[in-house]
């Protein structure tokens, strides 16, 4: 049961009155609506007592209340300096897997921008399976990434792995990226909930759709509603030929359940460059509102994940095809 009140003061007043085991937390939903989450059931007498302060009582709702369309019917549109994300807009986030050098990220950025990308991706902190693999260039990488984005007039997105780095990464990036391995790192999600900056939340490799929505809710409950969800492929029983299985059905399902933009990462799903384009096209046809793509001018010598990197030329071709499909899908809505 969710009680909706008009404002925070009202919500606080009611929360104090209610005697429940779980502390009741007022959560801003939107437009003069503050929800009291965590109320299980209330006796008739209590309900009568507070009835004049309650705008609505909603039952049978999704657990992730702020993130759910039940409470926020319109698409969330996120505006950054160089991009408009969500609704019928389509955004390209592209760049190298990791920031290798200042010159390299600048050149890769130049090429992806020419192909239509407005957001430059790249990892300075890399979540590697082996502790002996390249872990990223840390702050040196963040600086190079920021400089390239500024010179090119692009937004920067980079992955955050650790709560201890939130302020450091915040001082450089325009968009935080939470990777598949950290989707349920609740301490990190809560810390990002305190920021007022967009977050891309990638689906955990074994996460259900409800797991993903509840993870997003950890960010939203802190008051940061600028969330994008990213389908990047999940583990299924056959990962010999692709790295993960892109769950295209998750795209329209998420869009029906939540108001956040849903974006696809075909690179991490495919794991192999030659499959990135078909998966990206499929995700776009399924209604994805953007694409994250890894590119490299010399994939064989990329520091990380060269096998799935598209060359800048291949990315430009992909982007052209994606735009055509998006035009059909978007106009259909
Ligand atoms: C990445 O985008 O660099 C990355 C590591 O992605 P994922 O978390 O999806 O594996």
Short mmCIF file of C-alpha atoms and ligand atoms in Angstrom, two decimals:
data_model
loop_
_atom_site.label_atom_id
_atom_site.label_comp_id
_atom_site.label_asym_id
_atom_site.label_seq_id
_atom_site.Cartn_x
_atom_site.Cartn_y
_atom_site.Cartn_z
CA UNK A 1 0.00 0.00 0.00
CA UNK A 2 1.30 3.46 -0.91
CA UNK A 3 -0.13 6.59 0.62
CA UNK A 4 0.23 9.68 -1.55
CA UNK A 5 0.35 13.07 0.12
CA UNK A 6 0.60 16.58 -1.28
CA UNK A 7 3.94 17.59 0.12
CA UNK A 8 6.86 16.61 2.27
CA UNK A 9 5.60 18.27 5.46
CA UNK A 10 2.35 16.39 5.22
CA UNK A 11 4.25 13.18 4.55
CA UNK A 12 6.52 13.74 7.56
CA UNK A 13 3.53 14.46 9.78
CA UNK A 14 1.81 11.25 8.77
CA UNK A 15 5.02 9.20 8.98
CA UNK A 16 5.41 10.30 12.62
CA UNK A 17 1.82 9.30 13.39
CA UNK A 18 2.10 5.82 11.94
CA UNK A 19 3.26 3.15 14.30
CA UNK A 20 4.90 0.54 12.04
CA UNK A 21 7.95 -1.71 12.42
CA UNK A 22 9.63 -0.38 9.31
CA UNK A 23 10.45 3.34 9.48
CA UNK A 24 8.30 5.05 6.87
CA UNK A 25 10.19 7.12 4.41
CA UNK A 26 8.62 9.94 2.40
CA UNK A 27 9.66 9.63 -1.24
CA UNK A 28 9.12 12.40 -3.77
CA UNK A 29 7.28 11.02 -6.77
CA UNK A 30 6.49 13.98 -9.00
CA UNK A 31 4.35 17.10 -9.33
CA UNK A 32 3.25 17.75 -5.76
CA UNK A 33 3.04 14.10 -4.93
CA UNK A 34 5.00 12.62 -2.07
CA UNK A 35 4.59 8.93 -1.41
CA UNK A 36 4.91 7.15 1.88
CA UNK A 37 6.63 3.94 0.99
CA UNK A 38 6.86 0.92 3.21
CA UNK A 39 3.37 0.95 4.72
CA UNK A 40 2.00 -2.61 4.72
CA UNK A 41 -1.59 -2.27 5.95
CA UNK A 42 -3.21 0.19 8.31
CA UNK A 43 -6.21 -0.24 10.58
CA UNK A 44 -9.39 1.51 9.46
CA UNK A 45 -9.21 3.88 12.45
CA UNK A 46 -5.72 5.16 11.47
CA UNK A 47 -6.78 5.57 7.88
CA UNK A 48 -9.77 7.64 8.98
CA UNK A 49 -7.57 9.78 11.17
CA UNK A 50 -5.22 10.71 8.33
CA UNK A 51 -7.72 10.68 5.49
CA UNK A 52 -7.85 14.46 5.05
CA UNK A 53 -4.06 14.55 4.43
CA UNK A 54 -4.02 11.73 1.90
CA UNK A 55 -4.44 12.48 -1.80
CA UNK A 56 -4.61 8.89 -2.92
CA UNK A 57 -4.08 5.35 -1.69
CA UNK A 58 -2.56 3.08 -4.29
CA UNK A 59 -2.54 -0.68 -3.91
CA UNK A 60 -1.31 -3.27 -6.37
CA UNK A 61 1.61 -1.18 -7.54
CA UNK A 62 5.17 -2.07 -8.51
CA UNK A 63 7.59 -2.24 -5.59
CA UNK A 64 9.93 0.26 -7.27
CA UNK A 65 7.54 3.15 -6.76
CA UNK A 66 9.46 6.19 -7.97
CA UNK A 67 10.72 4.25 -10.96
CA UNK A 68 7.33 2.84 -11.90
CA UNK A 69 4.99 4.18 -14.57
CA UNK A 70 2.19 3.59 -12.06
CA UNK A 71 3.25 6.84 -10.42
CA UNK A 72 4.87 8.69 -13.30
CA UNK A 73 3.08 8.04 -16.59
CA UNK A 74 5.24 10.27 -18.82
CA UNK A 75 8.68 9.38 -20.17
CA UNK A 76 11.57 10.89 -18.23
CA UNK A 77 13.62 13.12 -20.51
CA UNK A 78 17.20 13.72 -19.40
CA UNK A 79 18.97 16.82 -20.70
CA UNK A 80 22.72 17.08 -20.53
CA UNK A 81 24.91 19.76 -22.11
CA UNK A 82 25.00 18.03 -25.48
CA UNK A 83 22.27 15.40 -25.45
CA UNK A 84 18.55 14.92 -24.95
CA UNK A 85 17.83 11.41 -23.80
CA UNK A 86 14.47 9.64 -23.59
CA UNK A 87 11.10 9.93 -25.30
CA UNK A 88 11.43 9.75 -29.06
CA UNK A 89 15.05 10.95 -28.99
CA UNK A 90 17.88 8.59 -29.83
CA UNK A 91 21.33 8.95 -28.33
CA UNK A 92 24.67 7.43 -29.32
CA UNK A 93 27.24 6.85 -26.56
CA UNK A 94 30.44 5.62 -28.12
CA UNK A 95 34.16 5.49 -27.54
CA UNK A 96 36.91 3.14 -26.49
CA UNK A 97 36.41 0.55 -23.79
CA UNK A 98 39.14 2.12 -21.68
CA UNK A 99 40.89 5.46 -21.76
CA UNK A 100 44.30 4.53 -23.14
CA UNK A 101 45.86 7.97 -23.66
CA UNK A 102 44.82 11.60 -24.06
CA UNK A 103 45.57 11.53 -27.82
CA UNK A 104 43.72 8.28 -28.36
CA UNK A 105 40.50 9.25 -26.59
CA UNK A 106 40.50 12.60 -28.39
CA UNK A 107 40.87 10.95 -31.79
CA UNK A 108 38.25 8.27 -31.02
CA UNK A 109 35.93 10.99 -29.79
CA UNK A 110 36.44 13.01 -32.94
CA UNK A 111 35.49 10.02 -35.06
CA UNK A 112 32.43 8.97 -33.09
CA UNK A 113 31.19 12.54 -32.96
CA UNK A 114 31.47 12.73 -36.75
CA UNK A 115 29.25 9.63 -36.88
CA UNK A 116 26.61 11.22 -34.63
CA UNK A 117 27.61 10.35 -31.08
CA UNK A 118 27.04 13.08 -28.50
CA UNK A 119 28.31 11.11 -25.49
CA UNK A 120 31.91 9.93 -25.27
CA UNK A 121 32.33 6.70 -23.33
CA UNK A 122 35.51 5.27 -21.81
CA UNK A 123 36.56 3.58 -18.60
CA UNK A 124 39.22 4.93 -16.25
CA UNK A 125 38.33 2.37 -13.57
CA UNK A 126 37.88 -1.01 -15.21
CA UNK A 127 36.03 -3.94 -13.61
CA UNK A 128 38.20 -6.81 -14.87
CA UNK A 129 37.55 -10.49 -14.28
CA UNK A 130 41.20 -11.02 -13.40
CA UNK A 131 43.04 -8.79 -10.93
CA UNK A 132 46.11 -9.10 -13.17
CA UNK A 133 44.41 -7.52 -16.18
CA UNK A 134 44.70 -3.79 -16.93
CA UNK A 135 42.60 -1.98 -14.31
CA UNK A 136 42.33 1.40 -16.05
CA UNK A 137 44.30 4.63 -15.86
CA UNK A 138 42.40 6.08 -12.90
CA UNK A 139 42.44 9.84 -12.49
CA UNK A 140 44.88 10.31 -15.38
CA UNK A 141 42.27 8.64 -17.57
CA UNK A 142 39.45 10.78 -16.16
CA UNK A 143 41.42 13.96 -16.95
CA UNK A 144 42.15 12.88 -20.51
CA UNK A 145 38.52 11.88 -21.02
CA UNK A 146 37.21 15.20 -19.66
CA UNK A 147 39.62 17.17 -21.82
CA UNK A 148 38.59 15.28 -24.97
CA UNK A 149 34.87 15.73 -24.22
CA UNK A 150 35.38 19.47 -23.65
CA UNK A 151 37.42 20.01 -26.82
CA UNK A 152 34.85 18.12 -28.87
CA UNK A 153 31.71 19.48 -27.22
CA UNK A 154 30.49 16.06 -26.05
CA UNK A 155 29.17 14.66 -22.79
CA UNK A 156 31.39 12.29 -20.84
CA UNK A 157 30.25 8.97 -19.40
CA UNK A 158 32.50 6.77 -17.31
CA UNK A 159 32.13 3.85 -14.96
CA UNK A 160 32.23 4.20 -11.18
CA UNK A 161 33.25 1.08 -9.28
CA UNK A 162 33.69 2.18 -5.71
CA UNK A 163 31.83 4.44 -3.27
CA UNK A 164 35.18 5.95 -2.30
CA UNK A 165 35.56 7.34 -5.84
CA UNK A 166 32.13 8.93 -6.16
CA UNK A 167 33.29 12.51 -5.51
CA UNK A 168 36.40 12.10 -7.64
CA UNK A 169 34.45 10.74 -10.63
CA UNK A 170 31.73 13.33 -10.03
CA UNK A 171 34.29 16.11 -10.40
CA UNK A 172 35.02 14.97 -13.99
CA UNK A 173 32.06 13.19 -15.52
CA UNK A 174 28.68 14.29 -16.87
CA UNK A 175 27.09 10.86 -16.53
CA UNK A 176 27.93 8.06 -14.10
CA UNK A 177 27.93 4.51 -15.39
CA UNK A 178 27.19 1.63 -13.02
CA UNK A 179 28.32 -1.59 -14.64
CA UNK A 180 26.71 -4.99 -14.69
CA UNK A 181 28.85 -6.24 -11.81
CA UNK A 182 27.76 -3.42 -9.54
CA UNK A 183 24.06 -3.30 -10.36
CA UNK A 184 23.25 -4.45 -6.84
CA UNK A 185 26.04 -2.63 -5.05
CA UNK A 186 23.52 -0.89 -2.85
CA UNK A 187 26.06 1.33 -1.10
CA UNK A 188 27.16 2.67 -4.48
CA UNK A 189 23.57 3.11 -5.66
CA UNK A 190 22.67 5.00 -2.48
CA UNK A 191 25.71 7.26 -2.89
CA UNK A 192 24.67 8.05 -6.48
CA UNK A 193 21.15 8.71 -5.23
CA UNK A 194 22.60 11.67 -3.34
CA UNK A 195 23.98 13.20 -6.56
CA UNK A 196 21.94 15.24 -8.99
CA UNK A 197 23.61 13.92 -12.11
CA UNK A 198 22.47 11.29 -14.65
CA UNK A 199 23.30 7.64 -14.00
CA UNK A 200 23.34 4.82 -16.53
CA UNK A 201 22.49 1.64 -14.66
CA UNK A 202 23.48 -1.48 -16.55
CA UNK A 203 21.48 -4.63 -16.02
CA UNK A 204 23.27 -7.20 -13.90
CA UNK A 205 24.32 -10.16 -16.00
CA UNK A 206 21.97 -12.45 -14.07
CA UNK A 207 19.45 -9.86 -12.96
CA UNK A 208 15.73 -10.10 -13.53
CA UNK A 209 13.78 -7.08 -14.69
CA UNK A 210 12.45 -6.58 -11.16
CA UNK A 211 16.00 -6.73 -9.77
CA UNK A 212 16.98 -3.97 -12.20
CA UNK A 213 13.99 -1.79 -11.32
CA UNK A 214 14.60 -2.20 -7.60
CA UNK A 215 18.27 -1.32 -8.11
CA UNK A 216 17.19 1.85 -9.96
CA UNK A 217 14.87 2.59 -7.07
CA UNK A 218 17.85 2.75 -4.69
CA UNK A 219 19.13 5.69 -6.75
CA UNK A 220 15.71 7.27 -7.16
CA UNK A 221 14.82 6.96 -3.47
CA UNK A 222 17.75 9.26 -2.69
CA UNK A 223 16.18 11.92 -4.90
CA UNK A 224 18.23 11.41 -8.07
CA UNK A 225 15.68 10.68 -10.77
CA UNK A 226 17.99 11.05 -13.76
CA UNK A 227 18.34 7.35 -14.46
CA UNK A 228 18.84 5.43 -17.70
CA UNK A 229 18.55 1.66 -17.78
CA UNK A 230 20.86 -0.33 -20.00
CA UNK A 231 20.30 -3.80 -21.43
CA UNK A 232 23.79 -5.20 -22.09
CA UNK A 233 23.10 -8.89 -22.39
CA UNK A 234 22.51 -11.53 -19.76
CA UNK A 235 24.07 -14.91 -19.06
CA UNK A 236 22.17 -17.74 -20.65
CA UNK A 237 23.13 -21.35 -21.32
CA UNK A 238 24.99 -20.71 -24.57
CA UNK A 239 27.82 -18.22 -24.37
CA UNK A 240 30.21 -19.97 -26.71
CA UNK A 241 29.44 -17.84 -29.76
CA UNK A 242 28.43 -14.58 -28.15
CA UNK A 243 29.52 -13.15 -24.83
CA UNK A 244 26.01 -12.63 -23.47
CA UNK A 245 22.46 -12.90 -24.78
CA UNK A 246 20.89 -9.55 -25.54
CA UNK A 247 17.41 -9.60 -24.07
CA UNK A 248 15.56 -7.48 -26.62
CA UNK A 249 12.27 -8.27 -24.95
CA UNK A 250 13.52 -6.45 -21.85
CA UNK A 251 13.48 -3.17 -23.80
CA UNK A 252 9.72 -2.81 -24.38
CA UNK A 253 8.96 -4.52 -21.08
CA UNK A 254 11.08 -2.02 -19.15
CA UNK A 255 9.54 0.84 -21.10
CA UNK A 256 6.09 -0.35 -20.10
CA UNK A 257 7.05 -0.67 -16.43
CA UNK A 258 9.19 2.41 -16.02
CA UNK A 259 9.47 5.94 -17.39
CA UNK A 260 13.27 5.97 -17.62
CA UNK A 261 15.06 5.89 -20.99
CA UNK A 262 16.14 2.38 -21.96
CA UNK A 263 19.38 2.04 -23.88
CA UNK A 264 21.17 -1.00 -25.31
CA UNK A 265 24.83 -1.97 -25.28
CA UNK A 266 25.28 -4.42 -28.13
CA UNK A 267 29.08 -4.51 -27.71
CA UNK A 268 29.07 -6.30 -24.35
CA UNK A 269 26.19 -8.49 -25.48
CA UNK A 270 27.94 -9.63 -28.66
CA UNK A 271 31.51 -9.82 -27.43
CA UNK A 272 32.48 -10.21 -31.10
CA UNK A 273 32.69 -7.20 -33.41
CA UNK A 274 30.91 -8.82 -36.36
CA UNK A 275 27.75 -9.40 -34.30
CA UNK A 276 27.54 -5.92 -32.80
CA UNK A 277 25.68 -4.34 -35.74
CA UNK A 278 22.90 -6.96 -36.05
CA UNK A 279 22.29 -6.86 -32.29
CA UNK A 280 22.29 -3.06 -32.27
CA UNK A 281 19.73 -3.03 -35.09
CA UNK A 282 17.55 -5.55 -33.27
CA UNK A 283 17.69 -3.49 -30.06
CA UNK A 284 16.78 -0.34 -31.99
CA UNK A 285 13.87 -2.11 -33.67
CA UNK A 286 12.71 -3.20 -30.21
CA UNK A 287 12.52 0.47 -29.22
CA UNK A 288 15.85 1.18 -27.57
CA UNK A 289 16.24 4.95 -27.00
CA UNK A 290 19.98 4.87 -27.51
CA UNK A 291 23.01 2.73 -28.05
CA UNK A 292 26.33 2.35 -26.28
CA UNK A 293 29.04 1.10 -28.62
CA UNK A 294 32.72 0.40 -28.13
CA UNK A 295 35.06 1.45 -30.89
CA UNK A 296 38.80 1.27 -31.48
CA UNK A 297 40.99 2.20 -34.45
CA UNK A 298 43.28 -0.79 -33.82
CA UNK A 299 41.11 -3.41 -32.10
CA UNK A 300 43.87 -6.03 -32.05
CA UNK A 301 45.90 -3.78 -29.77
CA UNK A 302 43.10 -2.33 -27.62
CA UNK A 303 43.94 -2.43 -23.90
CA UNK A 304 40.56 -4.02 -23.12
CA UNK A 305 37.94 -5.98 -25.09
CA UNK A 306 39.37 -5.44 -28.57
CA UNK A 307 37.39 -8.41 -29.90
CA UNK A 308 34.11 -6.53 -29.57
CA UNK A 309 35.35 -3.12 -30.70
CA UNK A 310 34.06 -1.71 -33.98
CA UNK A 311 36.37 0.40 -36.09
CA UNK A 312 35.21 4.03 -36.36
CA UNK A 313 34.15 3.35 -39.99
CA UNK A 314 32.06 0.36 -38.98
CA UNK A 315 30.48 2.46 -36.24
CA UNK A 316 29.57 5.19 -38.74
CA UNK A 317 27.84 2.57 -40.92
CA UNK A 318 26.03 1.13 -37.91
CA UNK A 319 24.88 4.59 -36.85
CA UNK A 320 23.38 5.27 -40.30
CA UNK A 321 21.41 2.04 -40.27
CA UNK A 322 20.30 2.56 -36.67
CA UNK A 323 18.99 6.05 -37.48
CA UNK A 324 16.84 4.63 -40.29
CA UNK A 325 15.35 1.99 -38.02
CA UNK A 326 14.81 4.44 -35.21
CA UNK A 327 12.96 6.77 -37.60
CA UNK A 328 10.47 4.02 -38.37
CA UNK A 329 10.08 2.93 -34.75
CA UNK A 330 9.81 6.46 -33.35
CA UNK A 331 7.28 7.64 -35.93
CA UNK A 332 5.22 4.58 -35.26
CA UNK A 333 4.68 5.59 -31.63
C1 LIG B 1 31.82 -1.23 -19.90
O1 LIG B 1 30.86 -0.67 -20.46
O2 LIG B 1 32.98 -0.80 -19.97
C2 LIG B 1 31.58 -2.45 -19.11
C3 LIG B 1 32.52 -3.02 -18.37
O3 LIG B 1 30.33 -2.93 -19.28
P1 LIG B 1 29.52 -4.04 -18.46
O4 LIG B 1 29.38 -3.51 -17.08
O5 LIG B 1 28.22 -4.12 -19.20
O6 LIG B 1 30.29 -5.32 -18.52
#
